[in-house]
């Protein structure tokens, strides 16, 4: 059994684990030793549940989870005060909590967080009404403070997700290039499948960047990362469009390759775009490579005049080359150009 994936999981979760331990310990200490609450269970459970080990560590998500749990505590405590403890009270309390939570938020996780805390309140009696609500508030405040003061490293995750997107783009584009070189429809369909399968990678990148930007806005330690995260977010948006246009190109190649003919000119153009995009992907870790990526993309974009590069091509072949034009524009904007600048690189037809 290879232990490396397990070690990687532990390494990647190091900061979240520290966050949870610090927040839960602090919340429990304040509730137990400062305020004198007996067995402040919810002070600790609220911090653990709201922080978690999930990818999305945005303060808003943490706050929403905290509010959900406080709703569960409040509903359960109110029912216990009115009706006492018992089986039917448990059923009514849990049902009421779920109804109220679903009314307040469209997020299923909000309702589940509320229900779990409600169950704890309904099953474990407390001599003082609503004391556990204070514990929950303490736990929520501790979770939010730790999110800002002991932040996770959002840039590391965003870079990892960005590399996965560029690697996926490269694999899909090169498969389409091979299909063009060989006139192979099956390989073109394989490239289309690869391009379609990239959406989860794009979604992961978006999630990590949104989370990172949200944390960087409130954390005094991550202010310097905001500019880089914003650059990566602009790149992600353009790469999302580029991947969609790659799917369009792959579909056209699949259709045209019914005739079994190779299309070396288009293959060369797409291969050059893919090579320039690899340099752009390398700029995730080394921003000094951005000018080289822009220059390489410009060199390809300036030649995307179908009639000039393939005057003898069929109408379908000309349309295929024309389909590379929006792809090149998206890649140029991913490199940092504005839409107007990127369109200005492409020759008019």
Tab-separated table of C-alpha atoms in Angstrom, residues 23-284:
chain	number	residue	atom	x	y	z
A	23	UNK	CA	-10.739	27.412	17.744
A	24	UNK	CA	-12.366	24.517	19.596
A	25	UNK	CA	-9.933	24.752	22.502
A	26	UNK	CA	-10.342	28.518	22.766
A	27	UNK	CA	-14.135	28.356	22.607
A	28	UNK	CA	-14.293	25.598	25.203
A	29	UNK	CA	-11.892	27.474	27.489
A	30	UNK	CA	-13.844	30.738	27.325
A	31	UNK	CA	-17.169	29.001	27.959
A	32	UNK	CA	-15.893	26.710	30.725
A	33	UNK	CA	-13.270	28.748	32.573
A	34	UNK	CA	-14.230	32.358	31.888
A	35	UNK	CA	-18.039	32.108	31.896
A	36	UNK	CA	-18.252	29.014	34.098
A	37	UNK	CA	-20.565	27.033	31.834
A	38	UNK	CA	-20.745	23.344	32.818
A	39	UNK	CA	-19.691	20.984	29.982
A	40	UNK	CA	-19.807	23.514	27.100
A	41	UNK	CA	-20.058	20.822	24.432
A	42	UNK	CA	-21.606	23.047	21.777
A	43	UNK	CA	-18.872	25.646	22.054
A	44	UNK	CA	-16.468	23.054	20.682
A	45	UNK	CA	-18.785	21.239	18.239
A	46	UNK	CA	-19.875	24.468	16.545
A	47	UNK	CA	-16.251	25.387	15.780
A	48	UNK	CA	-15.414	21.929	14.436
A	49	UNK	CA	-18.524	21.719	12.259
A	50	UNK	CA	-18.272	25.261	10.883
A	51	UNK	CA	-14.575	25.114	10.002
A	52	UNK	CA	-14.319	21.519	8.775
A	53	UNK	CA	-11.722	20.206	6.346
A	54	UNK	CA	-13.521	21.287	3.176
A	55	UNK	CA	-11.963	23.084	0.203
A	56	UNK	CA	-14.264	26.098	0.536
A	57	UNK	CA	-13.127	27.969	3.649
A	58	UNK	CA	-14.755	31.308	2.839
A	59	UNK	CA	-15.737	33.331	5.936
A	60	UNK	CA	-19.245	33.603	4.492
A	61	UNK	CA	-19.565	29.816	4.344
A	62	UNK	CA	-18.273	29.528	7.907
A	63	UNK	CA	-20.745	32.198	9.049
A	64	UNK	CA	-23.656	30.518	7.257
A	65	UNK	CA	-22.828	27.217	8.935
A	66	UNK	CA	-22.586	28.893	12.331
A	67	UNK	CA	-25.966	30.578	11.852
A	68	UNK	CA	-27.489	27.254	10.819
A	69	UNK	CA	-26.253	25.592	13.976
A	70	UNK	CA	-27.470	28.471	16.147
A	71	UNK	CA	-30.906	28.165	14.549
A	72	UNK	CA	-30.974	24.480	15.516
A	73	UNK	CA	-29.964	25.259	19.089
A	74	UNK	CA	-32.530	28.057	19.415
A	75	UNK	CA	-35.453	25.988	18.072
A	76	UNK	CA	-34.590	22.990	20.255
A	77	UNK	CA	-34.097	25.065	23.403
A	78	UNK	CA	-37.408	26.840	22.818
A	79	UNK	CA	-39.271	23.538	22.457
A	80	UNK	CA	-37.641	22.076	25.574
A	81	UNK	CA	-38.656	25.145	27.550
A	82	UNK	CA	-42.288	24.788	26.426
A	83	UNK	CA	-42.806	21.004	26.174
A	84	UNK	CA	-39.959	19.333	28.078
A	85	UNK	CA	-37.996	16.200	27.143
A	86	UNK	CA	-39.516	13.133	25.494
A	87	UNK	CA	-39.796	11.106	22.323
A	88	UNK	CA	-42.499	13.170	20.686
A	89	UNK	CA	-40.686	16.341	21.668
A	90	UNK	CA	-37.589	14.974	19.948
A	91	UNK	CA	-39.530	14.283	16.745
A	92	UNK	CA	-41.304	17.632	16.771
A	93	UNK	CA	-38.124	19.540	17.608
A	94	UNK	CA	-36.108	17.909	14.857
A	95	UNK	CA	-38.880	18.411	12.318
A	96	UNK	CA	-39.377	22.040	13.319
A	97	UNK	CA	-35.649	22.685	13.059
A	98	UNK	CA	-35.490	21.288	9.534
A	99	UNK	CA	-38.554	23.266	8.429
A	100	UNK	CA	-37.207	26.545	9.832
A	101	UNK	CA	-33.728	25.936	8.399
A	102	UNK	CA	-35.041	25.113	4.941
A	103	UNK	CA	-37.186	28.240	5.067
A	104	UNK	CA	-34.194	30.421	5.982
A	105	UNK	CA	-31.630	29.031	3.521
A	106	UNK	CA	-31.597	27.171	0.184
A	107	UNK	CA	-28.414	25.351	1.223
A	108	UNK	CA	-28.999	21.765	2.338
A	109	UNK	CA	-25.860	21.924	4.500
A	110	UNK	CA	-27.457	24.774	6.489
A	111	UNK	CA	-30.409	22.564	7.438
A	112	UNK	CA	-28.206	19.577	8.296
A	113	UNK	CA	-25.965	21.707	10.518
A	114	UNK	CA	-29.037	23.019	12.314
A	115	UNK	CA	-30.488	19.519	12.738
A	116	UNK	CA	-27.291	18.066	14.230
A	117	UNK	CA	-27.061	20.761	16.887
A	118	UNK	CA	-30.781	20.449	17.559
A	119	UNK	CA	-30.372	16.730	18.210
A	120	UNK	CA	-27.580	17.381	20.715
A	121	UNK	CA	-29.763	19.861	22.592
A	122	UNK	CA	-32.813	17.569	22.531
A	123	UNK	CA	-30.919	14.477	23.719
A	124	UNK	CA	-28.597	15.991	26.348
A	125	UNK	CA	-30.560	17.991	28.942
A	126	UNK	CA	-29.272	21.225	30.441
A	127	UNK	CA	-30.439	22.772	33.736
A	128	UNK	CA	-30.196	26.325	32.373
A	129	UNK	CA	-32.361	27.273	29.377
A	130	UNK	CA	-30.539	28.776	26.379
A	131	UNK	CA	-27.138	28.435	28.045
A	132	UNK	CA	-26.016	26.321	25.096
A	133	UNK	CA	-27.020	29.078	22.703
A	134	UNK	CA	-24.303	31.229	24.295
A	135	UNK	CA	-21.880	28.339	23.871
A	136	UNK	CA	-22.770	28.159	20.189
A	137	UNK	CA	-22.184	31.882	19.745
A	138	UNK	CA	-18.796	31.564	21.432
A	139	UNK	CA	-17.891	28.711	19.125
A	140	UNK	CA	-19.005	30.659	16.057
A	141	UNK	CA	-16.997	33.735	17.011
A	142	UNK	CA	-13.931	31.561	17.628
A	143	UNK	CA	-14.315	29.942	14.198
A	144	UNK	CA	-14.537	33.301	12.418
A	145	UNK	CA	-11.565	34.739	14.308
A	146	UNK	CA	-9.412	31.743	13.521
A	147	UNK	CA	-10.397	31.963	9.837
A	148	UNK	CA	-8.893	35.454	9.742
A	149	UNK	CA	-5.971	35.080	12.150
A	150	UNK	CA	-4.756	31.572	11.260
A	151	UNK	CA	-5.727	31.494	7.579
A	152	UNK	CA	-5.274	28.589	5.250
A	153	UNK	CA	-2.893	29.213	2.360
A	154	UNK	CA	-5.325	29.949	-0.488
A	155	UNK	CA	-2.637	30.604	-3.084
A	156	UNK	CA	-1.170	27.113	-2.812
A	157	UNK	CA	-4.520	25.436	-3.516
A	158	UNK	CA	-5.370	27.890	-6.289
A	159	UNK	CA	-2.050	27.213	-8.020
A	160	UNK	CA	-2.541	23.459	-7.718
A	161	UNK	CA	-6.016	23.700	-9.237
A	162	UNK	CA	-4.770	26.031	-11.986
A	163	UNK	CA	-2.035	23.583	-12.971
A	164	UNK	CA	-4.651	20.836	-13.249
A	165	UNK	CA	-6.725	22.997	-15.623
A	166	UNK	CA	-3.763	23.794	-17.880
A	167	UNK	CA	-2.666	20.148	-17.904
A	168	UNK	CA	-6.174	19.098	-18.906
A	169	UNK	CA	-6.305	21.713	-21.658
A	170	UNK	CA	-2.959	20.552	-23.012
A	171	UNK	CA	-4.025	16.903	-23.080
A	172	UNK	CA	-7.304	17.671	-24.853
A	173	UNK	CA	-5.722	20.051	-27.379
A	174	UNK	CA	-2.911	17.655	-28.285
A	175	UNK	CA	-5.401	14.832	-28.812
A	176	UNK	CA	-7.314	17.056	-31.257
A	177	UNK	CA	-4.014	17.947	-32.956
A	178	UNK	CA	-3.299	14.252	-33.480
A	179	UNK	CA	-6.792	13.796	-34.885
A	180	UNK	CA	-6.149	16.597	-37.398
A	181	UNK	CA	-2.788	15.133	-38.409
A	182	UNK	CA	-4.264	11.687	-39.013
A	183	UNK	CA	-7.782	12.497	-40.164
A	184	UNK	CA	-8.959	10.343	-37.259
A	185	UNK	CA	-12.547	10.922	-36.129
A	186	UNK	CA	-12.263	8.567	-33.149
A	187	UNK	CA	-9.295	10.509	-31.799
A	188	UNK	CA	-11.160	13.780	-32.327
A	189	UNK	CA	-14.065	12.444	-30.280
A	190	UNK	CA	-11.592	11.420	-27.590
A	191	UNK	CA	-10.237	14.982	-27.521
A	192	UNK	CA	-13.797	16.282	-27.217
A	193	UNK	CA	-14.441	13.946	-24.288
A	194	UNK	CA	-11.298	15.206	-22.574
A	195	UNK	CA	-12.361	18.824	-23.086
A	196	UNK	CA	-15.845	18.094	-21.759
A	197	UNK	CA	-14.382	16.305	-18.747
A	198	UNK	CA	-12.508	19.419	-17.672
A	199	UNK	CA	-15.492	21.190	-16.127
A	200	UNK	CA	-14.919	19.744	-12.621
A	201	UNK	CA	-11.323	21.010	-12.779
A	202	UNK	CA	-12.517	24.482	-13.732
A	203	UNK	CA	-15.110	24.387	-10.944
A	204	UNK	CA	-12.452	23.389	-8.392
A	205	UNK	CA	-10.245	26.263	-9.531
A	206	UNK	CA	-13.125	28.717	-9.254
A	207	UNK	CA	-13.981	27.443	-5.766
A	208	UNK	CA	-10.420	27.712	-4.466
A	209	UNK	CA	-10.002	31.216	-5.892
A	210	UNK	CA	-13.325	32.471	-4.522
A	211	UNK	CA	-12.432	31.030	-1.129
A	212	UNK	CA	-8.915	32.474	-1.245
A	213	UNK	CA	-10.055	35.962	-2.236
A	214	UNK	CA	-12.695	35.994	0.506
A	215	UNK	CA	-10.128	34.992	3.154
A	216	UNK	CA	-7.523	37.457	1.844
A	217	UNK	CA	-10.020	40.326	2.243
A	218	UNK	CA	-10.320	39.797	6.016
A	219	UNK	CA	-6.967	38.292	6.964
A	220	UNK	CA	-4.183	40.779	7.780
A	221	UNK	CA	-1.602	38.113	6.872
A	222	UNK	CA	-2.867	37.517	3.309
A	223	UNK	CA	-3.297	41.043	1.981
A	224	UNK	CA	-0.203	40.657	-0.207
A	225	UNK	CA	-1.712	37.617	-1.916
A	226	UNK	CA	-4.825	39.462	-3.090
A	227	UNK	CA	-3.227	40.879	-6.228
A	228	UNK	CA	-1.920	37.474	-7.312
A	229	UNK	CA	-5.238	35.778	-6.559
A	230	UNK	CA	-7.045	38.430	-8.606
A	231	UNK	CA	-4.648	37.813	-11.514
A	232	UNK	CA	-5.350	34.095	-11.298
A	233	UNK	CA	-9.104	34.730	-11.196
A	234	UNK	CA	-8.923	36.775	-14.419
A	235	UNK	CA	-6.898	33.976	-15.975
A	236	UNK	CA	-9.410	31.373	-14.822
A	237	UNK	CA	-12.332	33.218	-16.373
A	238	UNK	CA	-10.582	33.393	-19.745
A	239	UNK	CA	-9.458	29.767	-19.577
A	240	UNK	CA	-13.046	28.742	-18.874
A	241	UNK	CA	-14.086	30.385	-22.154
A	242	UNK	CA	-11.064	28.916	-23.945
A	243	UNK	CA	-12.009	25.394	-22.874
A	244	UNK	CA	-15.532	25.920	-24.176
A	245	UNK	CA	-14.131	27.069	-27.523
A	246	UNK	CA	-11.801	24.072	-27.583
A	247	UNK	CA	-14.892	21.877	-27.325
A	248	UNK	CA	-16.378	23.680	-30.331
A	249	UNK	CA	-13.187	23.086	-32.316
A	250	UNK	CA	-13.102	19.412	-31.317
A	251	UNK	CA	-16.722	18.941	-32.434
A	252	UNK	CA	-15.931	20.476	-35.837
A	253	UNK	CA	-12.856	18.285	-36.217
A	254	UNK	CA	-14.901	15.206	-35.371
A	255	UNK	CA	-17.461	16.134	-38.030
A	256	UNK	CA	-14.889	16.995	-40.723
A	257	UNK	CA	-12.782	13.895	-40.083
A	258	UNK	CA	-15.542	11.737	-41.512
A	259	UNK	CA	-13.631	12.043	-44.788
A	260	UNK	CA	-10.443	10.622	-43.223
A	261	UNK	CA	-8.254	13.432	-44.598
A	262	UNK	CA	-5.451	15.002	-42.596
A	263	UNK	CA	-5.411	18.766	-42.105
A	264	UNK	CA	-1.780	19.619	-41.348
A	265	UNK	CA	-2.163	23.409	-41.497
A	266	UNK	CA	-4.898	23.468	-38.861
A	267	UNK	CA	-3.020	20.860	-36.837
A	268	UNK	CA	0.077	23.079	-36.817
A	269	UNK	CA	-1.887	26.168	-35.769
A	270	UNK	CA	-3.614	24.341	-32.903
A	271	UNK	CA	-0.333	22.727	-31.846
A	272	UNK	CA	1.305	26.167	-31.685
A	273	UNK	CA	-1.595	27.504	-29.605
A	274	UNK	CA	-1.216	24.532	-27.256
A	275	UNK	CA	2.548	25.114	-26.942
A	276	UNK	CA	1.998	28.802	-26.120
A	277	UNK	CA	-0.662	27.818	-23.568
A	278	UNK	CA	1.848	25.525	-21.855
A	279	UNK	CA	4.107	28.547	-21.354
A	280	UNK	CA	1.119	30.441	-19.982
A	281	UNK	CA	0.460	27.563	-17.588
A	282	UNK	CA	4.080	27.730	-16.424
A	283	UNK	CA	3.524	31.416	-15.629
A	284	UNK	CA	1.283	30.338	-12.748
